[in-house]
PDB file of C-alpha atoms in Angstrom:
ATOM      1  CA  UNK A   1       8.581   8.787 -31.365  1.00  0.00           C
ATOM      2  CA  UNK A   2       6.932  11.667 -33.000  1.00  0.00           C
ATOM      3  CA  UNK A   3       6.003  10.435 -35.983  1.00  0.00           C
ATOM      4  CA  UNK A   4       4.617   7.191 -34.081  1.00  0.00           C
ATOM      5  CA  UNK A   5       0.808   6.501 -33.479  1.00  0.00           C
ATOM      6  CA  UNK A   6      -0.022   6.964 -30.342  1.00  0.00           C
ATOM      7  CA  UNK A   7      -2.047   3.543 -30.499  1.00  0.00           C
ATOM      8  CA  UNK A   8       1.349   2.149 -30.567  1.00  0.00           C
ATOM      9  CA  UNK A   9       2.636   3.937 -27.430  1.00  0.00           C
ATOM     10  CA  UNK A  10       2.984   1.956 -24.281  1.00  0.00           C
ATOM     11  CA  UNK A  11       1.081   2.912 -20.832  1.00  0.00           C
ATOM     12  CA  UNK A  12       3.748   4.687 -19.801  1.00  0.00           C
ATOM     13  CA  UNK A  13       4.331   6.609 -22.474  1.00  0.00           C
ATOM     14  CA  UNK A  14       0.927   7.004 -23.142  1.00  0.00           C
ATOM     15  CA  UNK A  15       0.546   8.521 -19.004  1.00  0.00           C
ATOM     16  CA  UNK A  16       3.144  10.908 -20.063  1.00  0.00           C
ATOM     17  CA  UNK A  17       1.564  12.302 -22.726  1.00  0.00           C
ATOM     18  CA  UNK A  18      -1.766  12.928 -20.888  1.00  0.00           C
ATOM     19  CA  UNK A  19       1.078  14.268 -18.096  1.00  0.00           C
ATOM     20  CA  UNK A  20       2.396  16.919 -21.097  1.00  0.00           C
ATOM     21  CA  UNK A  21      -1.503  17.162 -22.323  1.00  0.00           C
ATOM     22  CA  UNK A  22      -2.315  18.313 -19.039  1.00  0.00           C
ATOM     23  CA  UNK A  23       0.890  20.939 -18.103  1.00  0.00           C
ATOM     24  CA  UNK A  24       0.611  22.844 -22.002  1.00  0.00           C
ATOM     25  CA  UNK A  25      -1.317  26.108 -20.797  1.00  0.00           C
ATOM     26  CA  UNK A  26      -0.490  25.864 -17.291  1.00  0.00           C
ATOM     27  CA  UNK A  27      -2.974  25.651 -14.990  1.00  0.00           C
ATOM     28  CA  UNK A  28      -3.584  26.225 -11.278  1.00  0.00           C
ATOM     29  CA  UNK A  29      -5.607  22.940 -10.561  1.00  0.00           C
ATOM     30  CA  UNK A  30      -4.940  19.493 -12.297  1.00  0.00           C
ATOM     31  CA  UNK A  31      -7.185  16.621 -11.842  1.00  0.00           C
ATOM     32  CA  UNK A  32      -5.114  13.270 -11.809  1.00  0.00           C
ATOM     33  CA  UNK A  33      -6.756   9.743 -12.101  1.00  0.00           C
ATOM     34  CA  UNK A  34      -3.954   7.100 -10.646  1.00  0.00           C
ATOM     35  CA  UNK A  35      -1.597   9.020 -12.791  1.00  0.00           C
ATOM     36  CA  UNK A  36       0.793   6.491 -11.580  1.00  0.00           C
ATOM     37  CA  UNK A  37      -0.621   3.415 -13.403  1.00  0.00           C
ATOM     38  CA  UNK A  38       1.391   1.484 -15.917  1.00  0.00           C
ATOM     39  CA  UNK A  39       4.808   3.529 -14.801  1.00  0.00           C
ATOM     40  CA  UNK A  40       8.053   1.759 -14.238  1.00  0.00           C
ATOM     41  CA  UNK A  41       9.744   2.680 -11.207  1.00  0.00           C
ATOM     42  CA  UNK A  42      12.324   5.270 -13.056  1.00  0.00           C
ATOM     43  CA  UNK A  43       9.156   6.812 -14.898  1.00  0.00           C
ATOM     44  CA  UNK A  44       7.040   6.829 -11.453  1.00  0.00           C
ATOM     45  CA  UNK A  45      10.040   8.666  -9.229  1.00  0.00           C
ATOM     46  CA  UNK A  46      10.206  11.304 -12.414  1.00  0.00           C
ATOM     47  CA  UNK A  47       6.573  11.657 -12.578  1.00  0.00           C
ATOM     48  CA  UNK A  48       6.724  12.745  -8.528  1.00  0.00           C
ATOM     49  CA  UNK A  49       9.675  15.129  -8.786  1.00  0.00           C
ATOM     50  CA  UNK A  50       7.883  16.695 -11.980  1.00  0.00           C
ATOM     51  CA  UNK A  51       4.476  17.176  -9.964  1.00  0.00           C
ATOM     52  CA  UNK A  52       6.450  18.229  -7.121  1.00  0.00           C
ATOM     53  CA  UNK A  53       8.461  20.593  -9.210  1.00  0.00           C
ATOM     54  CA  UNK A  54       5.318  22.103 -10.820  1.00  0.00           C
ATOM     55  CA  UNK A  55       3.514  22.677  -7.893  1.00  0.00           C
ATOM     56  CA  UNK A  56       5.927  25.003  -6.270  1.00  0.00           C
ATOM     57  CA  UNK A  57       7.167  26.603  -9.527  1.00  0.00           C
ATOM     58  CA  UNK A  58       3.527  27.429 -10.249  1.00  0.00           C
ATOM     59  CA  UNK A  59       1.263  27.141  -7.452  1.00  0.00           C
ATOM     60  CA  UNK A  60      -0.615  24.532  -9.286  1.00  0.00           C
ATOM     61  CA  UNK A  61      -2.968  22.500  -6.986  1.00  0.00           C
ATOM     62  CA  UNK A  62      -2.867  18.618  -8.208  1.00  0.00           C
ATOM     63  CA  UNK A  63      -6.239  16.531  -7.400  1.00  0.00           C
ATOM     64  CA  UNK A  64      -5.123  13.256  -7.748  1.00  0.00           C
ATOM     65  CA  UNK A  65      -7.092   9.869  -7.609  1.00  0.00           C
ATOM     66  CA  UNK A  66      -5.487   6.951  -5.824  1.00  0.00           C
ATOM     67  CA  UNK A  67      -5.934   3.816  -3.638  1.00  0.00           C
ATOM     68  CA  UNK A  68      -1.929   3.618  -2.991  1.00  0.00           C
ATOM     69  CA  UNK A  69      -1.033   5.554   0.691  1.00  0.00           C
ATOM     70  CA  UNK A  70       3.025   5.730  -0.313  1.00  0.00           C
ATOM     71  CA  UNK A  71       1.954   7.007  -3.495  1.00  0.00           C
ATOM     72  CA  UNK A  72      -0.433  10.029  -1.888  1.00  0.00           C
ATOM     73  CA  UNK A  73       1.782  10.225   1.194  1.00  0.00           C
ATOM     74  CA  UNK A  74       4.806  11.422  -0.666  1.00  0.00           C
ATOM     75  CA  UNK A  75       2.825  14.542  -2.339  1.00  0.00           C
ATOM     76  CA  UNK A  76      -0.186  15.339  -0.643  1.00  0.00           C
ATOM     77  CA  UNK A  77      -0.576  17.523   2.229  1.00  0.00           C
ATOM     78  CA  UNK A  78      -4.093  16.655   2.695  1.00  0.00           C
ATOM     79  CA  UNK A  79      -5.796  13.225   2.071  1.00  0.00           C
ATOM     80  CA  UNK A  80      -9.749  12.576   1.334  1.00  0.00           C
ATOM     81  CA  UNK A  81     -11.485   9.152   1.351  1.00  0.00           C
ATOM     82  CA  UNK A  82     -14.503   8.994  -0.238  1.00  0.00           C
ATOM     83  CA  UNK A  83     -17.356   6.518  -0.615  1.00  0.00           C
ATOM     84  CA  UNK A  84     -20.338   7.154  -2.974  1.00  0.00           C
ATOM     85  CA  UNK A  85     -19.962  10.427  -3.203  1.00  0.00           C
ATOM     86  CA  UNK A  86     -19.136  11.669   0.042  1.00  0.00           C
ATOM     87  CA  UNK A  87     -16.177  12.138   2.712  1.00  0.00           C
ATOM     88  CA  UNK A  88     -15.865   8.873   4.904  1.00  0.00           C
ATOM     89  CA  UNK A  89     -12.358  10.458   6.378  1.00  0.00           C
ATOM     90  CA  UNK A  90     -10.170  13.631   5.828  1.00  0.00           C
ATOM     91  CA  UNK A  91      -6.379  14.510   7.254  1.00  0.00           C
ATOM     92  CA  UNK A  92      -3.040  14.748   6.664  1.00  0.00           C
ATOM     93  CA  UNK A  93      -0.941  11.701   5.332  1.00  0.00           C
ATOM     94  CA  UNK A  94      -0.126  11.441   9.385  1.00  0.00           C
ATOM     95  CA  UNK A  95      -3.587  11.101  10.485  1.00  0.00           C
ATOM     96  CA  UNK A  96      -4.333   8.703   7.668  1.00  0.00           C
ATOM     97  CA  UNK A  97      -1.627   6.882   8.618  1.00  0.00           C
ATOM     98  CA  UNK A  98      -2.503   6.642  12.482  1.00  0.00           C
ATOM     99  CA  UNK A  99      -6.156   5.538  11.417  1.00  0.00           C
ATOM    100  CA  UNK A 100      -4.468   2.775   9.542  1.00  0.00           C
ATOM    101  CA  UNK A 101      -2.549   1.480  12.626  1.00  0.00           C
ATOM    102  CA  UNK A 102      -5.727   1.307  14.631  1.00  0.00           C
ATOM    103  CA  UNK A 103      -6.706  -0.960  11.921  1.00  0.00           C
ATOM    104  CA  UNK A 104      -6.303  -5.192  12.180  1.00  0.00           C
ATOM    105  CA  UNK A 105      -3.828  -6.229   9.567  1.00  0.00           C
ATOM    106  CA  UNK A 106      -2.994  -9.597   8.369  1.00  0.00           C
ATOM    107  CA  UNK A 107       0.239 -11.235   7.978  1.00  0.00           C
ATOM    108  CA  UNK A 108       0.332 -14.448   6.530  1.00  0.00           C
ATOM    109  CA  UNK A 109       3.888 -16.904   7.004  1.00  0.00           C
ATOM    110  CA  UNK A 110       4.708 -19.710   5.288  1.00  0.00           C
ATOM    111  CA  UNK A 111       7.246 -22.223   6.157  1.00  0.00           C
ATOM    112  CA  UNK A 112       7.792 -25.946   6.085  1.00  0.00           C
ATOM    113  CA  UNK A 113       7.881 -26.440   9.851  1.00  0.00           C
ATOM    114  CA  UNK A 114       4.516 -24.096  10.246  1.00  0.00           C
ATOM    115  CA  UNK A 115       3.189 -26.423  12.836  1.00  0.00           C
ATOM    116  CA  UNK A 116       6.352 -25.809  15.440  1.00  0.00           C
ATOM    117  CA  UNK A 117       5.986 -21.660  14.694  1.00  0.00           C
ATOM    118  CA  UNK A 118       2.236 -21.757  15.671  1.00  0.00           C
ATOM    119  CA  UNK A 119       2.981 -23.858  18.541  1.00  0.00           C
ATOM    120  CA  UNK A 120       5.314 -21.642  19.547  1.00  0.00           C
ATOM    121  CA  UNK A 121       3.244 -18.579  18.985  1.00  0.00           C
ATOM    122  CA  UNK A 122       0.365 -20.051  20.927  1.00  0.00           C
ATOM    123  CA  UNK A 123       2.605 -20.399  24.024  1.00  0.00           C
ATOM    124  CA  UNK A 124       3.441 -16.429  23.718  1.00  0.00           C
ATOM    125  CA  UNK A 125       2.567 -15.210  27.258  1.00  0.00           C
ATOM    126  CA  UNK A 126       0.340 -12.326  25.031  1.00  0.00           C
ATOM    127  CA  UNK A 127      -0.925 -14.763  22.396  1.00  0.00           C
ATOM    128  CA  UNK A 128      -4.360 -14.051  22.759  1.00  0.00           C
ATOM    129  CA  UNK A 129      -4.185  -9.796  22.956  1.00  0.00           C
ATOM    130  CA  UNK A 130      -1.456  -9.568  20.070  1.00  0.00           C
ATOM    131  CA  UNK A 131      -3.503 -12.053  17.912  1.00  0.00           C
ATOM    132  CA  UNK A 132      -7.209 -12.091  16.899  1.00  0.00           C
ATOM    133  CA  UNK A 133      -7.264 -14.733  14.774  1.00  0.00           C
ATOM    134  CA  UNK A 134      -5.525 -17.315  12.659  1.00  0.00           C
ATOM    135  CA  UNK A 135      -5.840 -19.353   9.640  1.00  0.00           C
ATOM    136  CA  UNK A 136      -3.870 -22.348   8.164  1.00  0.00           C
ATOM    137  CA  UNK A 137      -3.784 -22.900   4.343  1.00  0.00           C
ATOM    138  CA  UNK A 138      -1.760 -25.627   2.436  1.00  0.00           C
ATOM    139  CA  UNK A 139       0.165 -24.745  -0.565  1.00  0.00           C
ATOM    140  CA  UNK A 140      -1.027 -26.446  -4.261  1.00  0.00           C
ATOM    141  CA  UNK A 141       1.993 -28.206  -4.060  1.00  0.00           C
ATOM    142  CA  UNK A 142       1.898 -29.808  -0.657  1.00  0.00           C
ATOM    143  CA  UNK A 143       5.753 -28.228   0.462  1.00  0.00           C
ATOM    144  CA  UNK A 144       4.966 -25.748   2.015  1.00  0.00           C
ATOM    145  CA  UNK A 145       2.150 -24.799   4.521  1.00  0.00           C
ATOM    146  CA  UNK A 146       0.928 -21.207   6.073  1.00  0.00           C
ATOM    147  CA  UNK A 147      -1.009 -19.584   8.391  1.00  0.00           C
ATOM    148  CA  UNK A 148      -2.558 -15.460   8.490  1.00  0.00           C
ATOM    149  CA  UNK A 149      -2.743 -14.187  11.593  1.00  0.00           C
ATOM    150  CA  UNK A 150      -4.601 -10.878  12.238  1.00  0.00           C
ATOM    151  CA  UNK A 151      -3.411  -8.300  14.847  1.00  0.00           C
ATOM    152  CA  UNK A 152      -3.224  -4.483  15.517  1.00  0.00           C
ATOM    153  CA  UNK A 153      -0.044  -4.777  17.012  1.00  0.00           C
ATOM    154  CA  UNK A 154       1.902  -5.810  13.349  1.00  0.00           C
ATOM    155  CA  UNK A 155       5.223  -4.530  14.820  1.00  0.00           C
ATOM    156  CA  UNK A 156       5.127  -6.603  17.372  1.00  0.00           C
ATOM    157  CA  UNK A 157       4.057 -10.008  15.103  1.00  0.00           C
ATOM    158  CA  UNK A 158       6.899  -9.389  12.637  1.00  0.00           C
ATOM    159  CA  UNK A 159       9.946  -8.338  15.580  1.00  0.00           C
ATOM    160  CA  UNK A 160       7.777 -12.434  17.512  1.00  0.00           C
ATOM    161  CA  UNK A 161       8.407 -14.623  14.691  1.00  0.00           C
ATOM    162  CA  UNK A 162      11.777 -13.207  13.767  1.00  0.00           C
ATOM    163  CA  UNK A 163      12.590 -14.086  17.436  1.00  0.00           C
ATOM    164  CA  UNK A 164      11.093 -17.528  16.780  1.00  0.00           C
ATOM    165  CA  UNK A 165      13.112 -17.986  13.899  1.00  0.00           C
ATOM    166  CA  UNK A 166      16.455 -16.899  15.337  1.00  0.00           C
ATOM    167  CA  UNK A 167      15.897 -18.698  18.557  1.00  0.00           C
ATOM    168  CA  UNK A 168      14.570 -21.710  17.556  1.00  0.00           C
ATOM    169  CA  UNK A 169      16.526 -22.030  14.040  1.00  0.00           C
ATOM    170  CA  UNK A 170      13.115 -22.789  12.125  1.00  0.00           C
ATOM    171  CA  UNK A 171      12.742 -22.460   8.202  1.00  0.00           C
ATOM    172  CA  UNK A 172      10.501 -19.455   6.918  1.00  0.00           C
ATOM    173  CA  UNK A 173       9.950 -19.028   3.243  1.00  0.00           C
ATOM    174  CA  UNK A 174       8.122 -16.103   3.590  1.00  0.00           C
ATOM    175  CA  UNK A 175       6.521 -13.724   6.237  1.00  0.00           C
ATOM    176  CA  UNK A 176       4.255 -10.781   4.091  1.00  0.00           C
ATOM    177  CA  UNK A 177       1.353  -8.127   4.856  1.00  0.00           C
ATOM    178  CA  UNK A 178      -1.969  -9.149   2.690  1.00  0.00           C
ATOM    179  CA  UNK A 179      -3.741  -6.434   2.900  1.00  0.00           C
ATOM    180  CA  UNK A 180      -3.173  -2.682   1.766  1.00  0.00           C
ATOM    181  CA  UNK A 181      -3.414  -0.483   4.520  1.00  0.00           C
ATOM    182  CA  UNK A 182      -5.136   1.901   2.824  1.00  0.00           C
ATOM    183  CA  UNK A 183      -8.136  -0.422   1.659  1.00  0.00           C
ATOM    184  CA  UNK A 184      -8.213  -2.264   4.414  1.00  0.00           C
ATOM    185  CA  UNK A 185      -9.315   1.507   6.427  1.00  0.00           C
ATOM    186  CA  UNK A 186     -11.475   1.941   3.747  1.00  0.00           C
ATOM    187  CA  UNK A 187     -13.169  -1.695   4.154  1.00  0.00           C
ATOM    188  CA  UNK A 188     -13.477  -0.321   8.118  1.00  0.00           C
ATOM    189  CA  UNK A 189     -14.810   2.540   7.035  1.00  0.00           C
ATOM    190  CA  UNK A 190     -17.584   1.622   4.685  1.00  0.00           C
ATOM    191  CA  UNK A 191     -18.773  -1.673   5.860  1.00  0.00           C
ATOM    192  CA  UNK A 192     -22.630  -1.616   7.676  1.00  0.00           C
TER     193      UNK A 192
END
């Protein structure tokens, strides 16, 4: 591609040439804005080992700009938040993480037989301290319906309706997180 415009160049390959832009004289503190964006997943797992690789190999220090946890987690040692300019929350990838679990996620399931799961949820024994709240949405095309729950306990809500499922041989199309755990801290964290 050398004799290619860059114009031409796709993300990707135009990330890795602000990635080669950015290593030439070798210096001891990068700044990175999502320098993950617009990677494949080959790309993105060579982009890590390379920033990995660099760091030790020259000490560098990598600043790097990102609202993905897995992403950070797997190279940072130390994680900021920040909000308008200043630190809302500071820690290692661990403590990050632990203020995320303290956090209410929501899980939203959809299946065809959605009224016999939350009927069966409801009669949990610890229905109302594993749950928060819950809301029902149809699907556009009026097969399947679903419900989000909201809980700090999401362990527990995933390991309950797998349980359901198995023992009570229900249909589930799909059981999934819908909110990043990452922003959904920072929502905590900024709101009021």
């Amino acid at each position: 591609v050398a004799n290619k415009r860059i114009l031409t160049f796709s993300k990707g390959m135009k990330q890795r040439i602000k990635l080669g832009l950015a290593l030439m004289h070798n210096p001891r503190f990068i700044i990175a804005d999502e320098p993950f964006n617009g990677l494949d997943p080959i790309a993105r797992k060579q982009f890590f080992d390379l920033m990995k690789r660099y760091s030790q190999e020259y000490q560098t220090t990598w600043f790097v700009s990102s609202h993905v946890l897995f992403e950070v987690e797997r190279l940072a040692q130390n994680i900021i938040l920040l909000y308008k300019g200043r630190t809302i929350a500071q820690g290692s990838p661990s403590r990050i993480r632990a203020m995320i679990q303290e956090q209410p996620h929501s899980i939203q399931i959809t299946s065809p037989s959605i009224r016999e799961m939350v009927k069966l949820l409801v009669d949990q024994s610890d229905f109302k301290e594993l749950i928060s709240s819950m809301e029902f949405t149809t699907s556009l095309k009026g097969q399947d319906e679903s419900f989000t729950v909201e809980t700090k306990d999401p362990t527990r809500v995933y390991q309950l309706v797998t349980d359901l499922v198995v023992d009570y041989n229900l249909p589930i199309s799909e059981i999934k997180p819908t909110d990043e755990g990452l922003e959904s801290l920072f929502k905590s964290l900024t709101v009021g």
